[in-house]
mmCIF file of C-alpha atoms and ligand atoms in Angstrom:
data_model
loop_
_atom_site.group_PDB
_atom_site.id
_atom_site.type_symbol
_atom_site.label_atom_id
_atom_site.label_comp_id
_atom_site.label_asym_id
_atom_site.label_seq_id
_atom_site.Cartn_x
_atom_site.Cartn_y
_atom_site.Cartn_z
ATOM 1 C CA MET A 1 54.446 -21.934 -19.910
ATOM 2 C CA LYS A 2 53.207 -25.428 -20.677
ATOM 3 C CA THR A 3 52.944 -28.251 -18.161
ATOM 4 C CA ASN A 4 55.249 -31.263 -18.383
ATOM 5 C CA GLU A 5 52.317 -33.332 -19.681
ATOM 6 C CA GLU A 6 51.692 -30.854 -22.508
ATOM 7 C CA PHE A 7 55.357 -30.884 -23.467
ATOM 8 C CA ILE A 8 55.340 -34.674 -23.526
ATOM 9 C CA GLN A 9 52.386 -34.650 -25.918
ATOM 10 C CA ILE A 10 54.447 -32.515 -28.290
ATOM 11 C CA LEU A 11 57.554 -34.679 -27.893
ATOM 12 C CA LYS A 12 55.581 -37.826 -28.633
ATOM 13 C CA GLN A 13 54.860 -36.444 -32.099
ATOM 14 C CA PHE A 14 58.546 -36.864 -32.842
ATOM 15 C CA CYS A 15 59.492 -39.859 -30.670
ATOM 16 C CA PRO A 16 56.397 -41.890 -29.752
ATOM 17 C CA GLU A 17 58.412 -44.637 -28.043
ATOM 18 C CA GLU A 18 60.619 -42.450 -25.846
ATOM 19 C CA GLN A 19 60.177 -42.071 -22.070
ATOM 20 C CA PHE A 20 60.593 -38.425 -21.086
ATOM 21 C CA LEU A 21 61.682 -37.216 -17.650
ATOM 22 C CA SER A 22 61.874 -33.425 -17.767
ATOM 23 C CA VAL A 23 61.774 -30.358 -19.990
ATOM 24 C CA GLU A 24 63.689 -27.303 -18.775
ATOM 25 C CA PRO A 25 64.315 -23.816 -20.250
ATOM 26 C CA PHE A 26 67.693 -23.463 -21.921
ATOM 27 C CA GLY A 27 69.667 -20.511 -23.354
ATOM 28 C CA ASN A 28 68.586 -16.874 -23.447
ATOM 29 C CA GLY A 29 67.662 -15.863 -27.005
ATOM 30 C CA HIS A 30 65.408 -12.927 -27.824
ATOM 31 C CA ILE A 31 63.234 -14.769 -30.334
ATOM 32 C CA ASN A 32 62.549 -18.522 -29.894
ATOM 33 C CA ASP A 33 62.068 -20.544 -26.695
ATOM 34 C CA THR A 34 64.638 -23.300 -26.209
ATOM 35 C CA LEU A 35 64.143 -26.265 -23.881
ATOM 36 C CA LYS A 36 66.405 -29.125 -22.840
ATOM 37 C CA VAL A 37 64.720 -32.517 -22.765
ATOM 38 C CA THR A 38 65.885 -35.270 -20.443
ATOM 39 C CA THR A 39 64.773 -38.854 -21.040
ATOM 40 C CA GLY A 40 63.895 -41.668 -18.627
ATOM 41 C CA ASN A 41 67.498 -42.673 -17.916
ATOM 42 C CA GLY A 42 68.430 -39.128 -16.863
ATOM 43 C CA GLU A 43 70.267 -38.328 -20.101
ATOM 44 C CA ALA A 44 69.885 -34.906 -21.756
ATOM 45 C CA LYS A 45 68.968 -36.132 -25.198
ATOM 46 C CA TYR A 46 66.991 -33.546 -27.168
ATOM 47 C CA VAL A 47 66.562 -29.834 -27.626
ATOM 48 C CA LEU A 48 62.957 -28.743 -28.165
ATOM 49 C CA GLN A 49 62.287 -25.301 -29.618
ATOM 50 C CA ARG A 50 59.144 -23.311 -29.984
ATOM 51 C CA ILE A 51 59.563 -21.396 -33.226
ATOM 52 C CA ASN A 52 58.504 -17.782 -33.045
ATOM 53 C CA HIS A 53 56.198 -17.856 -36.057
ATOM 54 C CA HIS A 54 55.332 -14.173 -35.741
ATOM 55 C CA ILE A 55 58.925 -13.531 -36.782
ATOM 56 C CA PHE A 56 59.603 -16.618 -38.900
ATOM 57 C CA THR A 57 56.278 -16.562 -40.662
ATOM 58 C CA ASN A 58 57.122 -19.225 -43.251
ATOM 59 C CA VAL A 59 57.921 -22.221 -41.034
ATOM 60 C CA ASP A 60 57.973 -24.569 -44.032
ATOM 61 C CA MET A 61 60.704 -22.514 -45.675
ATOM 62 C CA LEU A 62 62.549 -22.161 -42.377
ATOM 63 C CA GLN A 63 62.722 -25.881 -41.684
ATOM 64 C CA ASN A 64 63.440 -26.661 -45.325
ATOM 65 C CA ASN A 65 66.454 -24.284 -45.267
ATOM 66 C CA ILE A 66 67.698 -25.902 -42.074
ATOM 67 C CA ARG A 67 67.353 -29.381 -43.540
ATOM 68 C CA ILE A 68 69.293 -28.381 -46.677
ATOM 69 C CA VAL A 69 72.022 -26.665 -44.662
ATOM 70 C CA THR A 70 72.513 -29.480 -42.151
ATOM 71 C CA SER A 71 72.610 -32.186 -44.814
ATOM 72 C CA HIS A 72 75.025 -30.133 -46.933
ATOM 73 C CA ILE A 73 77.370 -29.696 -43.976
ATOM 74 C CA ARG A 74 77.055 -33.364 -43.064
ATOM 75 C CA ARG A 75 78.115 -34.281 -46.605
ATOM 76 C CA LYS A 76 81.097 -31.903 -46.499
ATOM 77 C CA LEU A 77 82.252 -33.280 -43.151
ATOM 78 C CA THR A 78 81.987 -36.834 -44.480
ATOM 79 C CA GLU A 79 84.002 -35.915 -47.587
ATOM 80 C CA ARG A 80 86.678 -34.416 -45.351
ATOM 81 C CA GLY A 81 86.895 -37.716 -43.486
ATOM 82 C CA GLU A 82 85.783 -36.185 -40.170
ATOM 83 C CA THR A 83 84.727 -38.452 -37.317
ATOM 84 C CA ASP A 84 82.102 -37.809 -34.609
ATOM 85 C CA ILE A 85 79.921 -36.069 -37.196
ATOM 86 C CA ASN A 86 76.774 -36.157 -35.035
ATOM 87 C CA ARG A 87 78.491 -33.675 -32.715
ATOM 88 C CA LYS A 88 79.672 -31.455 -35.585
ATOM 89 C CA VAL A 89 76.341 -30.698 -37.212
ATOM 90 C CA LEU A 90 72.826 -30.433 -35.797
ATOM 91 C CA THR A 91 70.444 -33.349 -36.398
ATOM 92 C CA PHE A 92 66.757 -32.421 -36.617
ATOM 93 C CA LEU A 93 64.163 -35.147 -36.225
ATOM 94 C CA PRO A 94 61.002 -35.574 -38.313
ATOM 95 C CA THR A 95 57.613 -36.129 -36.726
ATOM 96 C CA THR A 96 55.842 -39.433 -37.296
ATOM 97 C CA HIS A 97 54.155 -37.645 -40.254
ATOM 98 C CA GLY A 98 57.542 -36.863 -41.814
ATOM 99 C CA ALA A 99 57.518 -33.068 -41.303
ATOM 100 C CA TYR A 100 60.426 -31.318 -39.592
ATOM 101 C CA TYR A 101 58.108 -29.417 -37.269
ATOM 102 C CA HIS A 102 54.880 -29.976 -35.369
ATOM 103 C CA PHE A 103 52.019 -27.479 -35.187
ATOM 104 C CA ASP A 104 49.895 -27.965 -32.070
ATOM 105 C CA GLY A 105 47.109 -25.625 -33.176
ATOM 106 C CA GLU A 106 48.826 -22.645 -31.574
ATOM 107 C CA ASN A 107 52.608 -23.004 -31.840
ATOM 108 C CA TYR A 108 55.235 -24.589 -34.069
ATOM 109 C CA TRP A 109 57.770 -26.937 -32.470
ATOM 110 C CA ARG A 110 60.935 -28.644 -33.675
ATOM 111 C CA LEU A 111 63.260 -31.151 -32.113
ATOM 112 C CA CYS A 112 66.975 -31.794 -32.553
ATOM 113 C CA LEU A 113 69.494 -34.026 -30.849
ATOM 114 C CA PHE A 114 71.232 -32.589 -27.819
ATOM 115 C CA ILE A 115 74.970 -32.591 -28.490
ATOM 116 C CA PRO A 116 76.545 -34.358 -25.531
ATOM 117 C CA HIS A 117 79.569 -32.962 -23.693
ATOM 118 C CA SER A 118 79.202 -29.642 -25.433
ATOM 119 C CA ARG A 119 79.043 -26.170 -24.044
ATOM 120 C CA SER A 120 78.596 -22.640 -25.264
ATOM 121 C CA TYR A 121 79.931 -19.391 -23.834
ATOM 122 C CA GLU A 122 78.106 -16.181 -23.038
ATOM 123 C CA SER A 123 81.226 -14.011 -22.984
ATOM 124 C CA VAL A 124 84.193 -13.808 -25.299
ATOM 125 C CA SER A 125 87.972 -13.893 -24.802
ATOM 126 C CA PRO A 126 90.473 -13.383 -27.652
ATOM 127 C CA GLU A 127 91.072 -17.173 -27.681
ATOM 128 C CA LEU A 128 87.357 -17.944 -28.064
ATOM 129 C CA SER A 129 86.990 -15.169 -30.595
ATOM 130 C CA TYR A 130 89.701 -16.713 -32.789
ATOM 131 C CA LEU A 131 87.988 -20.125 -32.606
ATOM 132 C CA ALA A 132 84.567 -18.622 -33.345
ATOM 133 C CA GLY A 133 86.031 -16.706 -36.327
ATOM 134 C CA LYS A 134 87.394 -19.954 -37.727
ATOM 135 C CA ALA A 135 84.071 -21.715 -37.102
ATOM 136 C CA PHE A 136 81.890 -19.095 -38.818
ATOM 137 C CA GLY A 137 84.356 -18.710 -41.726
ATOM 138 C CA ASP A 138 84.343 -22.486 -42.190
ATOM 139 C CA PHE A 139 80.546 -22.536 -41.954
ATOM 140 C CA GLN A 140 80.252 -19.941 -44.738
ATOM 141 C CA SER A 141 82.862 -21.719 -46.837
ATOM 142 C CA MET A 142 81.068 -25.082 -46.561
ATOM 143 C CA LEU A 143 77.855 -23.428 -47.776
ATOM 144 C CA ALA A 144 79.502 -21.368 -50.532
ATOM 145 C CA ASP A 145 78.659 -23.896 -53.263
ATOM 146 C CA ILE A 146 74.918 -24.167 -52.555
ATOM 147 C CA PRO A 147 73.381 -22.899 -55.808
ATOM 148 C CA GLU A 148 71.698 -19.492 -55.750
ATOM 149 C CA GLY A 149 67.949 -19.792 -55.230
ATOM 150 C CA THR A 150 68.174 -22.993 -53.159
ATOM 151 C CA LEU A 151 67.632 -21.307 -49.794
ATOM 152 C CA GLY A 152 64.814 -18.882 -49.122
ATOM 153 C CA GLU A 153 65.045 -15.670 -47.089
ATOM 154 C CA THR A 154 63.460 -16.785 -43.815
ATOM 155 C CA ILE A 155 63.111 -13.131 -42.863
ATOM 156 C CA PRO A 156 62.969 -11.161 -46.102
ATOM 157 C CA ASN A 157 65.609 -8.411 -46.280
ATOM 158 C CA PHE A 158 66.874 -9.421 -42.846
ATOM 159 C CA HIS A 159 70.235 -7.617 -43.002
ATOM 160 C CA HIS A 160 69.291 -5.254 -45.824
ATOM 161 C CA MET A 161 70.257 -1.811 -44.558
ATOM 162 C CA GLU A 162 68.103 0.161 -46.986
ATOM 163 C CA PHE A 163 65.079 -1.901 -45.922
ATOM 164 C CA ARG A 164 65.858 -1.433 -42.198
ATOM 165 C CA LEU A 165 66.081 2.325 -42.767
ATOM 166 C CA ARG A 166 62.733 2.305 -44.555
ATOM 167 C CA GLN A 167 61.191 0.533 -41.555
ATOM 168 C CA PHE A 168 62.806 3.120 -39.290
ATOM 169 C CA TYR A 169 61.422 6.075 -41.288
ATOM 170 C CA ASP A 170 57.976 4.441 -41.329
ATOM 171 C CA ALA A 171 58.087 4.013 -37.553
ATOM 172 C CA LEU A 172 59.204 7.603 -37.124
ATOM 173 C CA LYS A 173 56.373 8.894 -39.289
ATOM 174 C CA ALA A 174 53.716 6.766 -37.580
ATOM 175 C CA ASN A 175 55.109 7.517 -34.096
ATOM 176 C CA ALA A 176 52.727 4.810 -32.810
ATOM 177 C CA ALA A 177 53.962 4.888 -29.214
ATOM 178 C CA GLY A 178 54.412 8.677 -29.087
ATOM 179 C CA ARG A 179 58.122 8.240 -28.373
ATOM 180 C CA ALA A 180 59.763 10.052 -31.309
ATOM 181 C CA GLY A 181 60.187 13.294 -29.352
ATOM 182 C CA GLU A 182 62.411 11.738 -26.684
ATOM 183 C CA THR A 183 64.847 10.216 -29.197
ATOM 184 C CA THR A 184 65.703 13.160 -31.466
ATOM 185 C CA HIS A 185 69.444 13.039 -30.772
ATOM 186 C CA LEU A 186 69.707 9.399 -31.820
ATOM 187 C CA ILE A 187 67.449 9.998 -34.837
ATOM 188 C CA THR A 188 69.792 12.719 -36.116
ATOM 189 C CA GLU A 189 72.851 10.493 -35.653
ATOM 190 C CA ILE A 190 71.127 7.718 -37.619
ATOM 191 C CA GLU A 191 70.126 10.052 -40.445
ATOM 192 C CA GLN A 192 73.639 11.456 -40.778
ATOM 193 C CA ARG A 193 75.098 8.003 -41.438
ATOM 194 C CA ALA A 194 72.287 6.564 -43.559
ATOM 195 C CA GLU A 195 73.868 6.854 -47.009
ATOM 196 C CA ALA A 196 77.317 5.659 -45.926
ATOM 197 C CA MET A 197 75.784 2.573 -44.369
ATOM 198 C CA CYS A 198 74.174 1.328 -47.583
ATOM 199 C CA ILE A 199 77.407 0.554 -49.463
ATOM 200 C CA GLN A 200 76.695 -3.165 -49.851
ATOM 201 C CA GLU A 201 73.351 -2.620 -51.542
ATOM 202 C CA ALA A 202 74.924 -0.038 -53.890
ATOM 203 C CA LEU A 203 77.856 -2.331 -54.778
ATOM 204 C CA TYR A 204 75.420 -5.175 -55.421
ATOM 205 C CA ARG A 205 73.420 -3.051 -57.862
ATOM 206 C CA GLU A 206 76.671 -2.168 -59.658
ATOM 207 C CA GLY A 207 77.532 -5.880 -59.937
ATOM 208 C CA LYS A 208 80.561 -5.485 -57.639
ATOM 209 C CA LEU A 209 79.317 -7.644 -54.770
ATOM 210 C CA LYS A 210 77.532 -10.976 -54.847
ATOM 211 C CA LYS A 211 75.134 -12.521 -52.382
ATOM 212 C CA ARG A 212 76.352 -15.422 -50.249
ATOM 213 C CA ILE A 213 74.866 -17.703 -47.663
ATOM 214 C CA ASN A 214 75.416 -16.254 -44.230
ATOM 215 C CA HIS A 215 74.597 -17.363 -40.713
ATOM 216 C CA CYS A 216 73.335 -13.866 -39.771
ATOM 217 C CA ASP A 217 73.407 -14.435 -36.000
ATOM 218 C CA THR A 218 77.110 -14.877 -35.267
ATOM 219 C CA LYS A 219 77.057 -14.641 -31.497
ATOM 220 C CA VAL A 220 79.602 -16.667 -29.550
ATOM 221 C CA ASN A 221 76.765 -18.618 -27.883
ATOM 222 C CA ASN A 222 75.835 -19.966 -31.303
ATOM 223 C CA VAL A 223 79.025 -22.028 -31.392
ATOM 224 C CA LEU A 224 79.231 -25.278 -29.434
ATOM 225 C CA PHE A 225 82.594 -26.292 -27.979
ATOM 226 C CA ASP A 226 83.725 -29.638 -26.616
ATOM 227 C CA GLU A 227 83.352 -29.420 -22.848
ATOM 228 C CA TYR A 228 86.779 -31.067 -22.236
ATOM 229 C CA SER A 229 89.098 -30.105 -25.106
ATOM 230 C CA ASN A 230 87.370 -26.795 -25.943
ATOM 231 C CA ASP A 231 87.648 -27.657 -29.639
ATOM 232 C CA VAL A 232 84.874 -26.210 -31.787
ATOM 233 C CA LEU A 233 82.126 -28.751 -32.414
ATOM 234 C CA CYS A 234 79.551 -26.916 -34.487
ATOM 235 C CA VAL A 235 77.676 -23.784 -35.396
ATOM 236 C CA ILE A 236 74.052 -23.805 -34.188
ATOM 237 C CA ASP A 237 70.944 -21.549 -34.271
ATOM 238 C CA LEU A 238 70.344 -21.868 -38.009
ATOM 239 C CA ASP A 239 67.072 -19.910 -38.356
ATOM 240 C CA THR A 240 68.638 -16.969 -40.091
ATOM 241 C CA VAL A 241 70.951 -18.884 -42.426
ATOM 242 C CA MET A 242 70.053 -17.315 -45.760
ATOM 243 C CA PRO A 243 71.405 -15.484 -48.780
ATOM 244 C CA GLY A 244 72.559 -11.940 -48.139
ATOM 245 C CA PHE A 245 75.665 -9.797 -47.936
ATOM 246 C CA VAL A 246 78.846 -11.267 -46.583
ATOM 247 C CA LEU A 247 79.597 -8.653 -43.924
ATOM 248 C CA SER A 248 76.835 -10.024 -41.711
ATOM 249 C CA ASP A 249 78.984 -12.782 -40.293
ATOM 250 C CA ILE A 250 81.969 -10.717 -39.253
ATOM 251 C CA GLY A 251 79.855 -7.683 -38.442
ATOM 252 C CA ASP A 252 77.498 -9.297 -35.992
ATOM 253 C CA PHE A 253 80.324 -10.993 -34.122
ATOM 254 C CA ILE A 254 82.162 -7.676 -33.728
ATOM 255 C CA ARG A 255 78.897 -6.132 -32.546
ATOM 256 C CA THR A 256 78.118 -8.824 -30.000
ATOM 257 C CA GLY A 257 81.554 -10.192 -29.077
ATOM 258 C CA ALA A 258 83.983 -7.289 -29.368
ATOM 259 C CA ASN A 259 82.069 -5.031 -26.974
ATOM 260 C CA THR A 260 83.621 -4.302 -23.567
ATOM 261 C CA GLY A 261 80.095 -3.701 -22.247
ATOM 262 C CA ALA A 262 76.720 -5.369 -22.664
ATOM 263 C CA GLU A 263 74.429 -5.057 -25.682
ATOM 264 C CA ASP A 264 71.985 -3.170 -23.431
ATOM 265 C CA ASP A 265 74.494 -1.617 -21.024
ATOM 266 C CA GLU A 266 72.915 1.195 -19.023
ATOM 267 C CA ASN A 267 76.359 2.573 -18.229
ATOM 268 C CA LEU A 268 77.635 3.801 -21.581
ATOM 269 C CA HIS A 269 81.148 4.182 -20.159
ATOM 270 C CA ASN A 270 81.368 0.395 -20.166
ATOM 271 C CA VAL A 271 80.791 0.212 -23.911
ATOM 272 C CA SER A 272 83.679 0.290 -26.406
ATOM 273 C CA VAL A 273 85.321 -1.959 -28.973
ATOM 274 C CA HIS A 274 87.601 -4.654 -27.583
ATOM 275 C CA ILE A 275 90.228 -4.440 -30.290
ATOM 276 C CA ASP A 276 92.028 -7.710 -29.446
ATOM 277 C CA ILE A 277 88.756 -9.592 -29.795
ATOM 278 C CA PHE A 278 88.199 -7.977 -33.185
ATOM 279 C CA LYS A 279 91.712 -8.944 -34.305
ATOM 280 C CA ALA A 280 91.365 -12.510 -33.056
ATOM 281 C CA TYR A 281 88.028 -12.988 -34.834
ATOM 282 C CA ALA A 282 89.362 -11.488 -38.073
ATOM 283 C CA GLN A 283 92.431 -13.744 -37.876
ATOM 284 C CA GLY A 284 90.363 -16.917 -37.384
ATOM 285 C CA TYR A 285 87.757 -15.883 -39.936
ATOM 286 C CA MET A 286 90.351 -15.102 -42.600
ATOM 287 C CA GLU A 287 92.059 -18.453 -42.061
ATOM 288 C CA THR A 288 88.912 -20.256 -43.192
ATOM 289 C CA ALA A 289 87.158 -17.631 -45.355
ATOM 290 C CA GLN A 290 89.965 -15.985 -47.301
ATOM 291 C CA ALA A 291 89.761 -18.511 -50.125
ATOM 292 C CA PHE A 292 86.243 -17.483 -51.152
ATOM 293 C CA LEU A 293 86.247 -13.759 -50.318
ATOM 294 C CA SER A 294 86.834 -11.088 -52.976
ATOM 295 C CA PRO A 295 89.287 -8.206 -52.301
ATOM 296 C CA THR A 296 86.294 -5.844 -52.029
ATOM 297 C CA GLU A 297 84.750 -8.015 -49.320
ATOM 298 C CA ILE A 298 88.048 -8.292 -47.419
ATOM 299 C CA ARG A 299 88.585 -4.540 -47.546
ATOM 300 C CA LEU A 300 85.098 -3.972 -46.120
ATOM 301 C CA LEU A 301 85.429 -6.318 -43.107
ATOM 302 C CA PRO A 302 86.011 -3.566 -40.491
ATOM 303 C CA TYR A 303 83.146 -1.593 -42.044
ATOM 304 C CA GLY A 304 81.036 -4.730 -41.438
ATOM 305 C CA GLY A 305 81.387 -4.194 -37.673
ATOM 306 C CA ARG A 306 80.170 -0.623 -37.980
ATOM 307 C CA LEU A 307 77.378 -1.593 -40.344
ATOM 308 C CA LEU A 308 75.885 -4.335 -38.176
ATOM 309 C CA THR A 309 76.173 -2.153 -35.072
ATOM 310 C CA TYR A 310 74.474 0.712 -36.881
ATOM 311 C CA MET A 311 71.808 -1.679 -38.195
ATOM 312 C CA GLN A 312 71.097 -2.943 -34.689
ATOM 313 C CA THR A 313 70.891 0.634 -33.355
ATOM 314 C CA VAL A 314 68.302 1.296 -36.053
ATOM 315 C CA ARG A 315 66.408 -1.945 -35.347
ATOM 316 C CA PHE A 316 66.229 -1.405 -31.570
ATOM 317 C CA LEU A 317 65.189 2.221 -31.989
ATOM 318 C CA THR A 318 62.561 1.269 -34.588
ATOM 319 C CA ASP A 319 61.103 -1.252 -32.157
ATOM 320 C CA TYR A 320 61.080 1.369 -29.408
ATOM 321 C CA LEU A 321 59.233 3.792 -31.711
ATOM 322 C CA ASN A 322 56.756 1.052 -32.648
ATOM 323 C CA GLY A 323 55.986 0.370 -28.965
ATOM 324 C CA ASP A 324 58.144 -2.794 -28.499
ATOM 325 C CA THR A 325 56.457 -5.196 -30.862
ATOM 326 C CA TYR A 326 59.477 -7.294 -31.933
ATOM 327 C CA TYR A 327 62.101 -7.841 -29.220
ATOM 328 C CA LYS A 328 61.291 -9.279 -25.823
ATOM 329 C CA ILE A 329 61.886 -6.454 -23.332
ATOM 330 C CA HIS A 330 62.571 -6.551 -19.597
ATOM 331 C CA HIS A 331 61.556 -2.976 -18.766
ATOM 332 C CA PRO A 332 59.715 -0.186 -20.643
ATOM 333 C CA LYS A 333 62.833 1.639 -21.896
ATOM 334 C CA HIS A 334 64.787 -1.495 -22.704
ATOM 335 C CA ASN A 335 64.826 -1.011 -26.477
ATOM 336 C CA LEU A 336 65.931 2.600 -26.117
ATOM 337 C CA GLN A 337 68.665 1.575 -23.710
ATOM 338 C CA ARG A 338 69.784 -1.096 -26.186
ATOM 339 C CA ALA A 339 69.785 1.414 -29.065
ATOM 340 C CA MET A 340 71.866 3.880 -27.037
ATOM 341 C CA ALA A 341 74.391 1.226 -26.043
ATOM 342 C CA GLN A 342 74.693 0.056 -29.664
ATOM 343 C CA PHE A 343 75.219 3.636 -30.803
ATOM 344 C CA LYS A 344 77.984 4.091 -28.239
ATOM 345 C CA LEU A 345 79.686 0.979 -29.620
ATOM 346 C CA LEU A 346 79.333 2.381 -33.133
ATOM 347 C CA GLN A 347 81.115 5.575 -32.079
ATOM 348 C CA SER A 348 83.935 3.530 -30.617
ATOM 349 C CA LEU A 349 84.204 1.437 -33.800
ATOM 350 C CA GLU A 350 84.355 4.659 -35.816
ATOM 351 C CA ALA A 351 87.173 5.935 -33.609
ATOM 352 C CA HIS A 352 89.151 2.712 -34.200
ATOM 353 C CA ALA A 353 88.379 2.378 -37.920
ATOM 354 C CA GLU A 354 91.916 3.128 -39.107
ATOM 355 C CA GLU A 355 93.525 0.645 -36.726
ATOM 356 C CA MET A 356 91.091 -2.040 -37.854
ATOM 357 C CA ASP A 357 91.707 -1.267 -41.543
ATOM 358 C CA ILE A 358 95.481 -1.536 -41.042
ATOM 359 C CA PHE A 359 95.028 -4.940 -39.420
ATOM 360 C CA ILE A 360 92.913 -6.225 -42.325
ATOM 361 C CA ASN A 361 95.216 -4.762 -44.993
ATOM 362 C CA LYS A 362 97.700 -7.578 -44.506
ATOM 363 C CA TRP A 363 95.295 -9.869 -46.399
ATOM 364 C CA LEU A 364 95.010 -7.499 -49.378
HETATM 365 P P1 LIG B 1 68.278 -19.219 -29.067
HETATM 366 O O1 LIG B 1 69.561 -18.461 -29.131
HETATM 367 O O2 LIG B 1 67.323 -18.797 -30.157
HETATM 368 O O3 LIG B 1 67.645 -19.276 -27.732
HETATM 369 P P2 LIG B 1 69.861 -21.644 -29.663
HETATM 370 O O4 LIG B 1 69.519 -22.647 -30.717
HETATM 371 O O5 LIG B 1 71.054 -20.801 -29.915
HETATM 372 O O6 LIG B 1 68.552 -20.768 -29.402
HETATM 373 O O7 LIG B 1 70.053 -22.422 -28.294
HETATM 374 C C1 LIG B 1 70.316 -21.767 -27.060
HETATM 375 C C2 LIG B 1 71.468 -22.446 -26.304
HETATM 376 O O8 LIG B 1 71.134 -23.833 -26.094
HETATM 377 C C3 LIG B 1 72.795 -22.481 -27.066
HETATM 378 O O9 LIG B 1 73.560 -21.332 -26.817
HETATM 379 C C4 LIG B 1 73.454 -23.742 -26.555
HETATM 380 O O10 LIG B 1 74.135 -23.498 -25.348
HETATM 381 C C5 LIG B 1 72.283 -24.658 -26.266
HETATM 382 N N1 LIG B 1 72.007 -25.609 -27.363
HETATM 383 C C6 LIG B 1 71.197 -25.401 -28.416
HETATM 384 N N2 LIG B 1 71.124 -26.469 -29.213
HETATM 385 C C7 LIG B 1 71.901 -27.412 -28.631
HETATM 386 C C8 LIG B 1 72.211 -28.780 -28.949
HETATM 387 N N3 LIG B 1 71.712 -29.359 -30.029
HETATM 388 N N4 LIG B 1 73.018 -29.450 -28.101
HETATM 389 C C9 LIG B 1 73.517 -28.873 -26.996
HETATM 390 N N5 LIG B 1 73.255 -27.601 -26.642
HETATM 391 C C10 LIG B 1 72.459 -26.877 -27.439
HETATM 392 C C1 LIG B 2 67.885 -11.516 -32.174
HETATM 393 O O1 LIG B 2 67.690 -14.729 -31.325
HETATM 394 P P1 LIG B 2 68.745 -13.747 -30.929
HETATM 395 O O2 LIG B 2 68.518 -13.098 -29.640
HETATM 396 O O3 LIG B 2 70.114 -14.359 -31.030
HETATM 397 C C2 LIG B 2 67.750 -11.090 -33.637
HETATM 398 C C3 LIG B 2 69.096 -10.630 -34.165
HETATM 399 C C4 LIG B 2 69.526 -9.457 -33.345
HETATM 400 C C5 LIG B 2 69.570 -9.841 -31.871
HETATM 401 C C6 LIG B 2 69.878 -8.669 -31.005
HETATM 402 C C7 LIG B 2 65.640 -13.193 -35.872
HETATM 403 O O4 LIG B 2 68.771 -12.604 -32.078
HETATM 404 O O5 LIG B 2 69.012 -10.255 -35.507
HETATM 405 O O6 LIG B 2 70.756 -9.051 -33.765
HETATM 406 O O7 LIG B 2 68.332 -10.411 -31.422
HETATM 407 N N1 LIG B 2 67.223 -12.186 -34.415
HETATM 408 C C8 LIG B 2 66.172 -11.990 -35.209
HETATM 409 O O8 LIG B 2 70.678 -9.095 -29.986
HETATM 410 O O9 LIG B 2 65.661 -10.891 -35.384
HETATM 411 MG MG1 LIG B 3 71.370 -18.765 -30.075
#
């Protein structure tokens, strides 16, 4: 961890005139480090983030995507006649050299305005799920007219299931951490579902599915709410906003929000799908996304929950097999525990597939 003085040196690159009081850790993501910056008058004014450049290797592309996305949304909000726009879209600040990040010789840093009187939630109720569904559907719909090729893939093939399976098979073959033998049950379960989980890629090749711009990290804590009215303010955490397949943004919310247990629950009995949270998200999402979705995409929405949960099972297990090189872990078996909990959620989603399909059918 850096000292306050070191942080201030970084902050001065963006705001040379500002008086800074403190820099404190904020949020609990697996990838970047987020810090809240308080200025001389005691006001929380900025959010400083250290970009994990081992994961987001092309920081130029990353910050360029974010700049395009935030200015596009700002324009849409203005056209809609919205007020209070600075609380409805993130504002990133350039350094005195005009770049949207600062490299200190070791790490990449970026700064955005802290959105006052906002809050996020770490757990989901059906009410919040409905609001988050509306927010992510609206987010996708505002970005739907960005021309193809404008945004880069900040993590190539991020939610590409065939690619994730290739990484998994490579990890299995290399067996770098000598852990393959203790995970055979899970490996078999993954293999059995592999073909069925690559529908989007197959439909794309047949010209039956197009790529869209997705958020790709639709957790409830990536939505800011007004601290008093609880109205949605904005969608944040824009690193993974990129072209891909549409199921990402319903799928990852089902995976993270509609789980009665934790993502890494050690007690698998706690883990199952919370069907009311699924329904509430789908309801909110369809209210804002229906206009741009094709019937094929709508029909696949419940499958999206299974797909992203399966994909995360594969990703956690791959990282376990590789010896924990990607996700921050809190104990040696953490990635295995996460993979097992995700697989348990997948089984529950499979058991509720028909009920979820019936719910979605009303939009077909
Ligand atoms: P990560 O999930 O990668 O740690 P986020 O960008 O999602 O990073 O930020 C973590 C948390 O910090 C969010 O859940 C939110 O509560 C808070 N946060 C982030 N950006 C802002 C902002 N501009 N204004 C107010 N709160 C913010
Ligand atoms: C990572 O940053 P965070 O914790 O929200 C990951 C997601 C995974 C998630 C697992 C860039 O997200 O894809 O689903 O962990 N982000 C990246 O909870 O890999
Ligand atoms: Mg986040």
